[in-house]
Amino acid sequence: MGSCKNCNSTNLIVDSVTGNLECFSCGVVQDFNNFEMQTFNADGPVGTNVRLGSSGSRYHYSYRESKIYSAQNTVSDILLRLDLEQRSDEVNNMIKLVTEDEYGAGNWFNVLVGACVYVVMRKANKVLPLTSVCDSVSCDIYELGRMVSRVVDHLDLKLPDFDIVGLFDRVFKEWVTGRSNIGKDLSGRMVKQGIFLLQCMIKWYVTTGRRPVPVVVAVMVFVCELNEVEISMDDLAGQLNVAVVTCKVRYKELLKRLVDVARANLPWGDDVNLKNIMKNAPLVIQYMEVKSMCDPGKETISVEDIDADLDCLVNDCLDREDESLVVQDSGRNESQGSSDWEVEDLERLKVSPECLSAIYSKYMEEYSKMKTLMKRGDNTKIGSSEKYDFFVDTTEYWSGDSELSKKLFLDKILEKDVGLNAMPPSFVNGCLKTQKIKEKIKAATIRIEKIRQPLLAAKRSKESDDRLPTVKSRKRKKIDIDWEDFIIETLLLHDVKEEEIEKGYYNTLLDLHVFQAI
């Protein structure tokens, strides 16, 4: 057995736990002498396994316990970054259900924690953008989105709809807190305008299938420009971790929708475009707000129905005028009045400034009555004795009385009329793309016929040219042919149906009909 290296005593004993030799007299552990060679075969290690080490006295941790301890620290760290420590129990319970109480280690576990945090917040109807979670767990939005889908499918959950209005309110409040030049009245007005425009974009399907954060950025920038508040789209997009290019696209789509409203409803709408829409935006928004407050079940007032009663106005004016100040029109005696006055008749009259002032005052009274009726929501058709024209007050274009300035459910938003019923942009773009492919198919068919049947193609071309007016020109027609035209020609030569080509899946059609046939 040997002797103790400290006291040279031969009274040595073997520890039953560690298997090491210890001196019974002084208690000194002797040199390690119980090592056993580990051997391996095809089935794994053979022999005595080495015992895991211990951390501190009387505490022995296994691999599983160490892994769980490290994972819980990771969860706490991510929740601390997101300022959601109060949600730790809910997130830990969800992670236990997903991993079957095993937790995990590695980069994938960070993504899982971020996905569970997002799902917990969505279940509680709290706003938390995916981009904010991505920044905390150091992953891209696509990886996090796939993990969220896997968690939802695994737990068989049904998440509520994303609250884009709540997101706008949260982002606006966070942005306003650092601004001292925005008063309480102005901030409240901007919030209502932003909610109004956001719900209009929902009605116009601009938010359908799109990420909500770029839409919020676009509306915030527009509202700030409308109220002459300085803001940078680049800074706001960087703060919310979204691409600036996407925000600019959503901003342009918002401007296009406002241009469509102006062209469809305003008298000068044909002159409104993307360049001058900001100057016309107050009037467009006022029209949309008044239109949304109208009852769709009642008959609305049109311009033709609310023309002013010129007969009454001119007769009142003529009663005040001296006969020497009014020139008699040919075939009509204005002093006696007439029941079929028109606007063009006023151009043939020479009226004194006093009479014009009286007409103007009369019109202003009727405009004020009309504005009061429309604010009450009384938009029923007015009789011929009470005809008014639409009055626009350019000084105060926003009242904030519309229900669209408050958060509404989707069915209520779709019921509102804001002067434009638009189709989803993706659907419109798909229709335009299909029409473009149809034109390319038609042109490719003509080129193929010119080669296969040149005489018949020349005859058809001549007949079509005879129908058109002759124009002398020495310039040749320039035909632009790109790679898409060559692919369409190839597919047509392989007898692919035009209906299949119109869908635009060229690679799939080439694999099925061209490359497999070689």
Short mmCIF file of C-alpha atoms in Angstrom, two decimals:
data_model
loop_
_atom_site.label_atom_id
_atom_site.label_comp_id
_atom_site.label_asym_id
_atom_site.label_seq_id
_atom_site.Cartn_x
_atom_site.Cartn_y
_atom_site.Cartn_z
CA MET A 1 0.00 0.00 0.00
CA GLY A 2 2.90 2.42 0.63
CA SER A 3 3.12 5.22 3.13
CA CYS A 4 1.66 8.72 3.49
CA LYS A 5 3.56 11.40 1.65
CA ASN A 6 2.99 13.78 4.56
CA CYS A 7 3.56 11.80 7.78
CA ASN A 8 4.97 8.54 6.37
CA SER A 9 2.16 6.61 8.09
CA THR A 10 1.21 3.29 6.57
CA ASN A 11 -2.40 3.54 7.79
CA LEU A 12 -4.06 4.45 4.45
CA ILE A 13 -7.75 4.00 3.62
CA VAL A 14 -9.79 4.16 0.37
CA ASP A 15 -12.53 6.81 0.10
CA SER A 16 -15.81 5.11 -0.87
CA VAL A 17 -17.01 8.10 -2.93
CA THR A 18 -14.00 9.20 -4.94
CA GLY A 19 -11.94 6.02 -4.74
CA ASN A 20 -8.79 7.94 -3.73
CA LEU A 21 -6.35 6.97 -1.02
CA GLU A 22 -6.39 9.08 2.15
CA CYS A 23 -4.19 9.00 5.26
CA PHE A 24 -6.15 7.94 8.33
CA SER A 25 -3.79 9.86 10.62
CA CYS A 26 -3.51 13.27 8.94
CA GLY A 27 -6.27 13.04 6.27
CA VAL A 28 -4.03 14.02 3.31
CA VAL A 29 -5.20 12.70 -0.07
CA GLN A 30 -2.47 10.69 -1.71
CA ASP A 31 -1.41 10.90 -5.31
CA PHE A 32 -4.00 9.77 -7.88
CA ASN A 33 -3.44 6.07 -8.51
CA ASN A 34 -6.87 4.69 -9.52
CA PHE A 35 -6.82 5.63 -13.23
CA GLU A 36 -8.35 3.02 -15.56
CA MET A 37 -7.80 3.03 -19.31
CA GLN A 38 -10.98 3.66 -21.32
CA THR A 39 -11.48 1.44 -24.34
CA PHE A 40 -14.01 1.78 -27.15
CA ASN A 41 -15.59 -0.56 -29.62
CA ALA A 42 -18.35 -0.31 -32.23
CA ASP A 43 -21.04 -0.09 -29.53
CA GLY A 44 -19.41 2.79 -27.61
CA PRO A 45 -17.12 3.16 -24.59
CA VAL A 46 -16.14 0.04 -22.67
CA GLY A 47 -14.96 0.15 -19.08
CA THR A 48 -15.45 2.58 -16.21
CA ASN A 49 -16.70 6.07 -17.19
CA VAL A 50 -14.95 9.07 -15.71
CA ARG A 51 -17.17 10.86 -13.18
CA LEU A 52 -18.24 14.44 -13.93
CA GLY A 53 -16.65 17.11 -11.81
CA SER A 54 -18.38 19.04 -9.05
CA SER A 55 -19.00 22.74 -8.52
CA GLY A 56 -18.44 23.69 -4.94
CA SER A 57 -18.74 21.43 -1.92
CA ARG A 58 -21.72 19.05 -1.69
CA TYR A 59 -23.17 20.19 -5.10
CA HIS A 60 -22.86 17.96 -8.14
CA TYR A 61 -24.33 19.20 -11.46
CA SER A 62 -25.11 16.96 -14.40
CA TYR A 63 -25.01 18.06 -18.03
CA ARG A 64 -28.80 18.48 -18.14
CA GLU A 65 -28.90 20.70 -15.08
CA SER A 66 -26.06 22.86 -16.40
CA LYS A 67 -27.84 23.19 -19.75
CA ILE A 68 -31.12 24.24 -18.13
CA TYR A 69 -29.32 26.74 -15.91
CA SER A 70 -27.58 28.32 -18.91
CA ALA A 71 -30.83 28.35 -20.94
CA GLN A 72 -32.74 30.13 -18.18
CA ASN A 73 -30.02 32.77 -18.05
CA THR A 74 -30.42 33.23 -21.81
CA VAL A 75 -34.19 33.67 -21.44
CA SER A 76 -33.74 36.23 -18.68
CA ASP A 77 -31.18 38.15 -20.73
CA ILE A 78 -33.43 38.37 -23.82
CA LEU A 79 -36.45 39.45 -21.75
CA LEU A 80 -34.31 42.11 -20.09
CA ARG A 81 -33.32 43.51 -23.51
CA LEU A 82 -36.98 43.68 -24.53
CA ASP A 83 -38.04 45.13 -21.15
CA LEU A 84 -40.45 42.22 -20.62
CA GLU A 85 -39.20 40.66 -17.37
CA GLN A 86 -42.80 40.36 -16.13
CA ARG A 87 -43.47 37.81 -18.92
CA SER A 88 -40.74 35.38 -17.79
CA ASP A 89 -43.16 32.76 -16.37
CA GLU A 90 -45.27 32.65 -19.54
CA VAL A 91 -42.23 32.43 -21.81
CA ASN A 92 -40.58 29.70 -19.69
CA ASN A 93 -43.77 27.64 -19.63
CA MET A 94 -44.08 27.88 -23.42
CA ILE A 95 -40.43 26.87 -23.89
CA LYS A 96 -40.97 23.86 -21.59
CA LEU A 97 -43.94 22.76 -23.69
CA VAL A 98 -42.03 23.11 -26.95
CA THR A 99 -38.80 21.43 -25.77
CA GLU A 100 -40.54 18.96 -23.43
CA ASP A 101 -38.80 20.48 -20.39
CA GLU A 102 -35.34 19.98 -21.92
CA TYR A 103 -34.59 23.57 -22.97
CA GLY A 104 -31.55 23.73 -25.26
CA ALA A 105 -28.26 25.37 -26.15
CA GLY A 106 -26.95 27.10 -29.24
CA ASN A 107 -28.05 29.87 -31.60
CA TRP A 108 -31.29 28.08 -32.45
CA PHE A 109 -32.39 28.33 -28.80
CA ASN A 110 -32.08 32.14 -28.89
CA VAL A 111 -34.36 32.17 -31.94
CA LEU A 112 -36.82 29.89 -30.12
CA VAL A 113 -36.88 32.22 -27.11
CA GLY A 114 -37.56 35.22 -29.39
CA ALA A 115 -40.37 33.34 -31.13
CA CYS A 116 -41.97 32.37 -27.79
CA VAL A 117 -41.76 35.99 -26.59
CA TYR A 118 -43.47 37.19 -29.78
CA VAL A 119 -46.23 34.54 -29.50
CA VAL A 120 -46.85 35.40 -25.84
CA MET A 121 -47.22 39.08 -26.68
CA ARG A 122 -49.53 38.37 -29.61
CA LYS A 123 -51.74 36.17 -27.43
CA ALA A 124 -52.00 39.04 -24.93
CA ASN A 125 -52.93 41.50 -27.76
CA LYS A 126 -49.77 43.48 -27.08
CA VAL A 127 -47.82 45.13 -29.89
CA LEU A 128 -44.30 43.78 -30.43
CA PRO A 129 -42.83 43.99 -33.96
CA LEU A 130 -40.78 41.07 -35.23
CA THR A 131 -37.99 43.46 -36.12
CA SER A 132 -37.55 44.44 -32.45
CA VAL A 133 -37.25 40.79 -31.45
CA CYS A 134 -34.76 40.11 -34.26
CA ASP A 135 -32.47 42.81 -32.94
CA SER A 136 -32.53 41.24 -29.45
CA VAL A 137 -31.85 37.62 -30.50
CA SER A 138 -29.39 38.46 -33.33
CA CYS A 139 -31.19 36.79 -36.25
CA ASP A 140 -32.95 37.88 -39.43
CA ILE A 141 -36.69 38.28 -39.76
CA TYR A 142 -37.11 35.25 -42.03
CA GLU A 143 -35.50 32.85 -39.55
CA LEU A 144 -37.57 34.25 -36.70
CA GLY A 145 -40.76 34.11 -38.78
CA ARG A 146 -40.20 30.42 -39.59
CA MET A 147 -39.62 29.67 -35.90
CA VAL A 148 -42.83 31.51 -34.95
CA SER A 149 -44.77 29.40 -37.46
CA ARG A 150 -43.29 26.20 -36.04
CA VAL A 151 -44.15 27.19 -32.47
CA VAL A 152 -47.73 28.08 -33.43
CA ASP A 153 -48.18 24.82 -35.34
CA HIS A 154 -46.63 22.71 -32.58
CA LEU A 155 -48.84 24.20 -29.86
CA ASP A 156 -51.89 24.41 -32.17
CA LEU A 157 -52.46 28.09 -31.41
CA LYS A 158 -54.56 30.68 -33.21
CA LEU A 159 -53.06 34.12 -32.90
CA PRO A 160 -55.26 37.24 -33.06
CA ASP A 161 -54.88 39.72 -35.90
CA PHE A 162 -51.96 42.10 -35.71
CA ASP A 163 -52.94 45.45 -34.19
CA ILE A 164 -51.41 47.91 -36.65
CA VAL A 165 -53.27 50.82 -35.04
CA GLY A 166 -51.79 49.96 -31.67
CA LEU A 167 -48.35 49.75 -33.25
CA PHE A 168 -48.75 53.24 -34.72
CA ASP A 169 -49.89 54.63 -31.37
CA ARG A 170 -46.91 53.06 -29.60
CA VAL A 171 -44.35 54.21 -32.17
CA PHE A 172 -45.79 57.72 -32.23
CA LYS A 173 -45.69 58.05 -28.44
CA GLU A 174 -42.10 56.81 -28.31
CA TRP A 175 -41.13 59.28 -31.03
CA VAL A 176 -42.99 62.23 -29.47
CA THR A 177 -41.44 61.74 -26.03
CA GLY A 178 -38.13 63.06 -27.35
CA ARG A 179 -39.72 66.11 -28.99
CA SER A 180 -40.37 69.32 -27.10
CA ASN A 181 -41.81 71.34 -30.00
CA ILE A 182 -44.96 69.19 -30.34
CA GLY A 183 -47.79 70.26 -28.08
CA LYS A 184 -50.51 68.10 -26.67
CA ASP A 185 -53.17 69.38 -29.09
CA LEU A 186 -50.94 68.86 -32.12
CA SER A 187 -49.88 65.37 -31.05
CA GLY A 188 -53.50 64.33 -30.46
CA ARG A 189 -54.48 65.69 -33.85
CA MET A 190 -51.61 63.85 -35.58
CA VAL A 191 -52.53 60.57 -33.86
CA LYS A 192 -56.13 60.82 -35.09
CA GLN A 193 -55.00 61.66 -38.62
CA GLY A 194 -52.57 58.74 -38.60
CA ILE A 195 -55.22 56.28 -37.39
CA PHE A 196 -57.64 57.63 -40.01
CA LEU A 197 -55.14 57.12 -42.84
CA LEU A 198 -54.03 53.72 -41.56
CA GLN A 199 -57.60 52.41 -41.55
CA CYS A 200 -58.13 53.91 -45.00
CA MET A 201 -55.10 51.94 -46.19
CA ILE A 202 -56.62 48.82 -44.64
CA LYS A 203 -59.81 49.50 -46.59
CA TRP A 204 -57.73 49.98 -49.76
CA TYR A 205 -55.92 46.65 -49.14
CA VAL A 206 -52.52 48.34 -49.04
CA THR A 207 -51.66 46.48 -45.81
CA THR A 208 -52.85 43.07 -47.05
CA GLY A 209 -49.96 40.61 -47.09
CA ARG A 210 -47.48 43.34 -46.20
CA ARG A 211 -45.30 43.93 -43.18
CA PRO A 212 -47.00 46.43 -40.87
CA VAL A 213 -43.97 48.41 -39.69
CA PRO A 214 -43.12 50.01 -43.10
CA VAL A 215 -46.77 51.06 -43.44
CA VAL A 216 -46.63 52.71 -40.02
CA VAL A 217 -43.42 54.53 -40.99
CA ALA A 218 -44.99 55.79 -44.23
CA VAL A 219 -48.11 57.11 -42.45
CA MET A 220 -46.03 58.79 -39.73
CA VAL A 221 -43.87 60.59 -42.31
CA PHE A 222 -46.94 61.73 -44.25
CA VAL A 223 -48.74 63.02 -41.14
CA CYS A 224 -45.63 64.90 -40.01
CA GLU A 225 -45.23 66.53 -43.44
CA LEU A 226 -48.93 67.42 -43.44
CA ASN A 227 -48.58 69.21 -40.10
CA GLU A 228 -45.18 70.73 -40.96
CA VAL A 229 -43.24 68.70 -38.39
CA GLU A 230 -39.70 67.71 -39.28
CA ILE A 231 -38.99 63.98 -39.51
CA SER A 232 -36.50 61.78 -41.32
CA MET A 233 -37.73 58.56 -42.88
CA ASP A 234 -34.22 57.10 -42.80
CA ASP A 235 -33.84 57.71 -39.07
CA LEU A 236 -37.31 56.39 -38.23
CA ALA A 237 -36.83 53.28 -40.38
CA GLY A 238 -33.43 52.64 -38.80
CA GLN A 239 -34.90 53.00 -35.32
CA LEU A 240 -37.59 50.40 -36.16
CA ASN A 241 -35.15 48.06 -38.00
CA VAL A 242 -36.96 48.10 -41.35
CA ALA A 243 -35.70 48.72 -44.87
CA VAL A 244 -35.93 52.33 -46.04
CA VAL A 245 -36.73 51.21 -49.59
CA THR A 246 -39.85 49.36 -48.42
CA CYS A 247 -41.00 52.40 -46.43
CA LYS A 248 -40.63 54.61 -49.51
CA VAL A 249 -42.70 52.18 -51.57
CA ARG A 250 -45.52 52.24 -48.99
CA TYR A 251 -45.31 56.04 -48.83
CA LYS A 252 -45.68 56.25 -52.61
CA GLU A 253 -48.66 53.86 -52.53
CA LEU A 254 -50.36 56.11 -49.96
CA LEU A 255 -49.84 59.15 -52.20
CA LYS A 256 -51.23 57.26 -55.21
CA ARG A 257 -54.40 56.37 -53.31
CA LEU A 258 -54.93 60.01 -52.29
CA VAL A 259 -54.41 61.07 -55.92
CA ASP A 260 -57.06 58.54 -56.98
CA VAL A 261 -59.50 59.97 -54.43
CA ALA A 262 -58.87 63.50 -55.68
CA ARG A 263 -59.28 62.58 -59.35
CA ALA A 264 -62.50 60.68 -58.69
CA ASN A 265 -64.23 63.29 -56.52
CA LEU A 266 -62.71 66.77 -56.67
CA PRO A 267 -63.68 69.16 -59.50
CA TRP A 268 -60.02 69.92 -60.21
CA GLY A 269 -58.97 66.30 -59.67
CA ASP A 270 -57.55 65.89 -63.15
CA ASP A 271 -54.79 68.34 -62.25
CA VAL A 272 -53.77 66.47 -59.08
CA ASN A 273 -50.69 64.24 -59.32
CA LEU A 274 -47.95 62.85 -57.11
CA LYS A 275 -45.99 66.10 -57.26
CA ASN A 276 -48.72 68.40 -55.96
CA ILE A 277 -50.75 65.99 -53.80
CA MET A 278 -49.29 67.45 -50.59
CA LYS A 279 -50.80 70.85 -51.46
CA ASN A 280 -54.19 69.25 -52.10
CA ALA A 281 -53.97 66.77 -49.21
CA PRO A 282 -55.93 68.95 -46.71
CA LEU A 283 -58.91 69.18 -49.06
CA VAL A 284 -58.69 65.49 -49.97
CA ILE A 285 -58.60 64.43 -46.31
CA GLN A 286 -61.48 66.76 -45.47
CA TYR A 287 -63.54 65.22 -48.25
CA MET A 288 -62.67 61.70 -47.07
CA GLU A 289 -63.58 62.57 -43.48
CA VAL A 290 -66.95 64.11 -44.42
CA LYS A 291 -67.65 61.21 -46.78
CA SER A 292 -66.94 58.65 -44.06
CA MET A 293 -69.43 60.34 -41.72
CA CYS A 294 -72.25 60.13 -44.26
CA ASP A 295 -74.86 57.45 -43.80
CA PRO A 296 -74.49 54.97 -46.70
CA GLY A 297 -78.17 54.05 -46.44
CA LYS A 298 -79.30 57.54 -47.39
CA GLU A 299 -79.10 59.20 -50.77
CA THR A 300 -76.08 61.45 -50.89
CA ILE A 301 -76.01 64.93 -52.30
CA SER A 302 -74.41 65.43 -55.68
CA VAL A 303 -73.23 68.64 -57.26
CA GLU A 304 -76.15 68.61 -59.69
CA ASP A 305 -78.65 68.31 -56.84
CA ILE A 306 -77.30 71.17 -54.77
CA ASP A 307 -76.86 73.93 -57.34
CA ALA A 308 -77.74 77.32 -55.95
CA ASP A 309 -81.05 78.88 -56.89
CA LEU A 310 -79.77 81.59 -59.26
CA ASP A 311 -83.28 82.79 -60.02
CA CYS A 312 -83.89 83.69 -56.41
CA LEU A 313 -80.46 85.23 -55.95
CA VAL A 314 -80.52 87.36 -59.10
CA ASN A 315 -84.06 88.52 -58.51
CA ASP A 316 -83.10 89.62 -54.99
CA CYS A 317 -80.20 91.45 -56.52
CA LEU A 318 -82.30 93.10 -59.21
CA ASP A 319 -84.78 94.27 -56.61
CA ARG A 320 -81.96 96.20 -54.97
CA GLU A 321 -80.49 97.52 -58.19
CA ASP A 322 -81.46 100.55 -60.11
CA GLU A 323 -82.76 99.77 -63.61
CA SER A 324 -80.09 101.97 -65.10
CA LEU A 325 -77.36 99.73 -63.66
CA VAL A 326 -78.68 96.58 -65.31
CA VAL A 327 -78.46 95.98 -69.04
CA GLN A 328 -81.39 94.11 -70.58
CA ASP A 329 -80.31 90.90 -72.21
CA SER A 330 -81.57 90.07 -75.68
CA GLY A 331 -84.82 88.17 -75.49
CA ARG A 332 -85.03 88.35 -71.68
CA ASN A 333 -86.27 90.93 -69.21
CA GLU A 334 -84.30 90.53 -65.97
CA SER A 335 -86.44 93.04 -64.09
CA GLN A 336 -89.36 90.67 -64.34
CA GLY A 337 -87.32 87.63 -63.32
CA SER A 338 -87.21 84.23 -64.89
CA SER A 339 -87.44 80.66 -63.70
CA ASP A 340 -84.70 79.23 -65.98
CA TRP A 341 -81.58 81.15 -65.02
CA GLU A 342 -78.22 79.55 -65.79
CA VAL A 343 -74.65 80.31 -64.80
CA GLU A 344 -73.86 81.62 -68.30
CA ASP A 345 -76.56 84.25 -67.91
CA LEU A 346 -74.56 85.98 -65.19
CA GLU A 347 -71.77 86.66 -67.68
CA ARG A 348 -74.17 88.69 -69.85
CA LEU A 349 -75.25 90.85 -66.92
CA LYS A 350 -73.52 93.99 -65.77
CA VAL A 351 -74.06 94.12 -62.04
CA SER A 352 -72.81 96.78 -59.66
CA PRO A 353 -70.35 95.92 -56.84
CA GLU A 354 -73.15 96.37 -54.29
CA CYS A 355 -75.22 93.71 -56.01
CA LEU A 356 -72.26 91.34 -56.25
CA SER A 357 -71.67 91.80 -52.54
CA ALA A 358 -75.30 90.92 -51.85
CA ILE A 359 -75.03 87.77 -53.98
CA TYR A 360 -71.86 86.78 -52.19
CA SER A 361 -73.45 87.29 -48.77
CA LYS A 362 -76.43 85.19 -49.84
CA TYR A 363 -74.14 82.40 -50.98
CA MET A 364 -72.18 82.48 -47.74
CA GLU A 365 -75.35 82.05 -45.72
CA GLU A 366 -76.35 79.01 -47.76
CA TYR A 367 -72.84 77.57 -47.52
CA SER A 368 -72.90 77.89 -43.75
CA LYS A 369 -76.26 76.11 -43.55
CA MET A 370 -74.97 73.35 -45.80
CA LYS A 371 -71.85 72.88 -43.69
CA THR A 372 -73.93 72.67 -40.51
CA LEU A 373 -76.21 70.02 -42.02
CA MET A 374 -73.29 67.91 -43.20
CA LYS A 375 -71.66 68.04 -39.77
CA ARG A 376 -74.88 66.66 -38.29
CA GLY A 377 -74.80 63.83 -40.81
CA ASP A 378 -78.04 65.00 -42.45
CA ASN A 379 -77.11 64.32 -46.07
CA THR A 380 -80.54 63.50 -47.44
CA LYS A 381 -81.54 64.99 -50.73
CA ILE A 382 -82.63 68.60 -50.25
CA GLY A 383 -85.65 69.93 -52.06
CA SER A 384 -85.53 72.45 -54.86
CA SER A 385 -86.36 75.29 -52.48
CA GLU A 386 -83.23 74.60 -50.39
CA LYS A 387 -80.30 74.04 -52.77
CA TYR A 388 -76.77 74.40 -51.49
CA ASP A 389 -73.28 73.98 -52.83
CA PHE A 390 -70.42 72.12 -51.16
CA PHE A 391 -68.29 74.42 -49.05
CA VAL A 392 -64.66 73.70 -48.16
CA ASP A 393 -63.05 75.60 -45.34
CA THR A 394 -59.35 75.55 -46.12
CA THR A 395 -58.32 77.05 -42.78
CA GLU A 396 -59.55 74.17 -40.62
CA TYR A 397 -59.72 71.05 -42.76
CA TRP A 398 -59.61 68.49 -39.92
CA SER A 399 -62.30 67.96 -37.30
CA GLY A 400 -61.50 64.45 -36.06
CA ASP A 401 -65.18 63.54 -35.69
CA SER A 402 -65.09 60.54 -38.01
CA GLU A 403 -65.27 57.04 -36.55
CA LEU A 404 -62.23 56.12 -38.65
CA SER A 405 -60.17 58.31 -36.31
CA LYS A 406 -60.73 55.64 -33.66
CA LYS A 407 -59.78 52.00 -33.69
CA LEU A 408 -62.43 49.92 -35.51
CA PHE A 409 -62.90 46.29 -36.39
CA LEU A 410 -62.25 45.19 -39.95
CA ASP A 411 -65.92 44.79 -40.89
CA LYS A 412 -66.67 48.34 -39.71
CA ILE A 413 -63.70 49.71 -41.69
CA LEU A 414 -64.89 48.04 -44.89
CA GLU A 415 -68.39 49.49 -44.43
CA LYS A 416 -67.10 53.07 -44.44
CA ASP A 417 -67.04 55.05 -47.67
CA VAL A 418 -64.08 57.39 -48.15
CA GLY A 419 -64.62 58.14 -51.82
CA LEU A 420 -62.55 55.28 -53.28
CA ASN A 421 -62.97 51.53 -53.51
CA ALA A 422 -59.57 50.20 -54.57
CA MET A 423 -58.41 46.71 -55.38
CA PRO A 424 -55.37 45.07 -53.71
CA PRO A 425 -52.12 46.28 -55.33
CA SER A 426 -50.90 42.70 -55.77
CA PHE A 427 -54.08 41.81 -57.68
CA VAL A 428 -53.79 44.87 -59.91
CA ASN A 429 -50.11 44.18 -60.59
CA GLY A 430 -50.94 40.56 -61.38
CA CYS A 431 -53.61 41.62 -63.89
CA LEU A 432 -51.20 44.05 -65.55
CA LYS A 433 -48.51 41.38 -65.72
CA THR A 434 -50.94 38.89 -67.26
CA GLN A 435 -52.02 41.46 -69.86
CA LYS A 436 -48.37 42.14 -70.71
CA ILE A 437 -47.69 38.41 -71.16
CA LYS A 438 -50.75 38.11 -73.42
CA GLU A 439 -49.38 40.86 -75.66
CA LYS A 440 -46.00 39.13 -75.79
CA ILE A 441 -47.69 35.82 -76.69
CA LYS A 442 -49.59 37.52 -79.50
CA ALA A 443 -46.42 39.14 -80.85
CA ALA A 444 -44.51 35.85 -80.61
CA THR A 445 -47.30 34.05 -82.47
CA ILE A 446 -47.07 36.59 -85.31
CA ARG A 447 -43.29 36.16 -85.55
CA ILE A 448 -43.65 32.37 -85.69
CA GLU A 449 -46.31 32.61 -88.44
CA LYS A 450 -44.02 34.83 -90.51
CA ILE A 451 -41.45 32.04 -90.58
CA ARG A 452 -43.79 29.06 -90.92
CA GLN A 453 -46.27 30.61 -93.39
CA PRO A 454 -44.67 33.76 -94.83
CA LEU A 455 -47.26 34.23 -97.60
CA LEU A 456 -50.25 34.02 -95.27
CA ALA A 457 -48.56 36.26 -92.71
CA ALA A 458 -47.72 38.83 -95.36
CA LYS A 459 -51.31 38.81 -96.60
CA ARG A 460 -52.67 39.40 -93.08
CA SER A 461 -50.14 42.12 -92.47
CA LYS A 462 -51.13 43.84 -95.71
CA GLU A 463 -54.82 43.68 -94.84
CA SER A 464 -54.17 45.19 -91.44
CA ASP A 465 -52.02 47.95 -92.98
CA ASP A 466 -54.77 48.83 -95.48
CA ARG A 467 -57.16 49.49 -92.62
CA LEU A 468 -54.80 51.99 -91.04
CA PRO A 469 -54.29 55.53 -92.42
CA THR A 470 -51.18 55.90 -94.56
CA VAL A 471 -48.39 57.94 -93.00
CA LYS A 472 -45.25 58.75 -94.94
CA SER A 473 -42.23 57.98 -92.81
CA ARG A 474 -38.76 56.72 -93.57
CA LYS A 475 -38.17 55.47 -90.03
CA ARG A 476 -38.26 51.74 -89.49
CA LYS A 477 -40.18 50.26 -86.63
CA LYS A 478 -37.88 49.16 -83.85
CA ILE A 479 -38.97 45.90 -82.28
CA ASP A 480 -37.62 45.28 -78.78
CA ILE A 481 -37.22 41.58 -78.01
CA ASP A 482 -35.89 40.46 -74.65
CA TRP A 483 -35.22 37.10 -72.99
CA GLU A 484 -38.89 36.71 -72.03
CA ASP A 485 -39.94 36.89 -75.68
CA PHE A 486 -37.47 34.14 -76.62
CA ILE A 487 -38.75 31.90 -73.79
CA ILE A 488 -42.36 32.45 -74.89
CA GLU A 489 -41.44 31.60 -78.49
CA THR A 490 -39.71 28.42 -77.32
CA LEU A 491 -42.74 27.35 -75.28
CA LEU A 492 -45.12 28.06 -78.16
CA LEU A 493 -42.93 26.00 -80.50
CA HIS A 494 -43.23 23.11 -78.02
CA ASP A 495 -47.04 23.34 -78.13
CA VAL A 496 -47.50 24.72 -74.62
CA LYS A 497 -50.97 26.14 -74.04
CA GLU A 498 -51.27 29.91 -73.84
CA GLU A 499 -53.24 29.68 -70.60
CA GLU A 500 -50.25 28.02 -68.92
CA ILE A 501 -47.79 30.56 -70.32
CA GLU A 502 -49.90 33.46 -69.03
CA LYS A 503 -49.26 32.31 -65.43
CA GLY A 504 -45.58 33.21 -65.84
CA TYR A 505 -43.97 30.04 -64.41
CA TYR A 506 -41.35 29.86 -67.15
CA ASN A 507 -38.78 27.67 -65.36
CA THR A 508 -41.36 25.01 -64.54
CA LEU A 509 -42.72 24.98 -68.09
CA LEU A 510 -39.22 24.77 -69.54
CA ASP A 511 -38.42 21.78 -67.31
CA LEU A 512 -41.66 20.01 -68.24
CA HIS A 513 -41.88 20.66 -71.97
CA VAL A 514 -38.42 21.58 -73.22
CA PHE A 515 -35.59 20.01 -71.24
CA GLN A 516 -37.33 16.69 -70.62
CA ALA A 517 -38.02 16.36 -74.33
CA ILE A 518 -34.33 16.67 -75.22
#
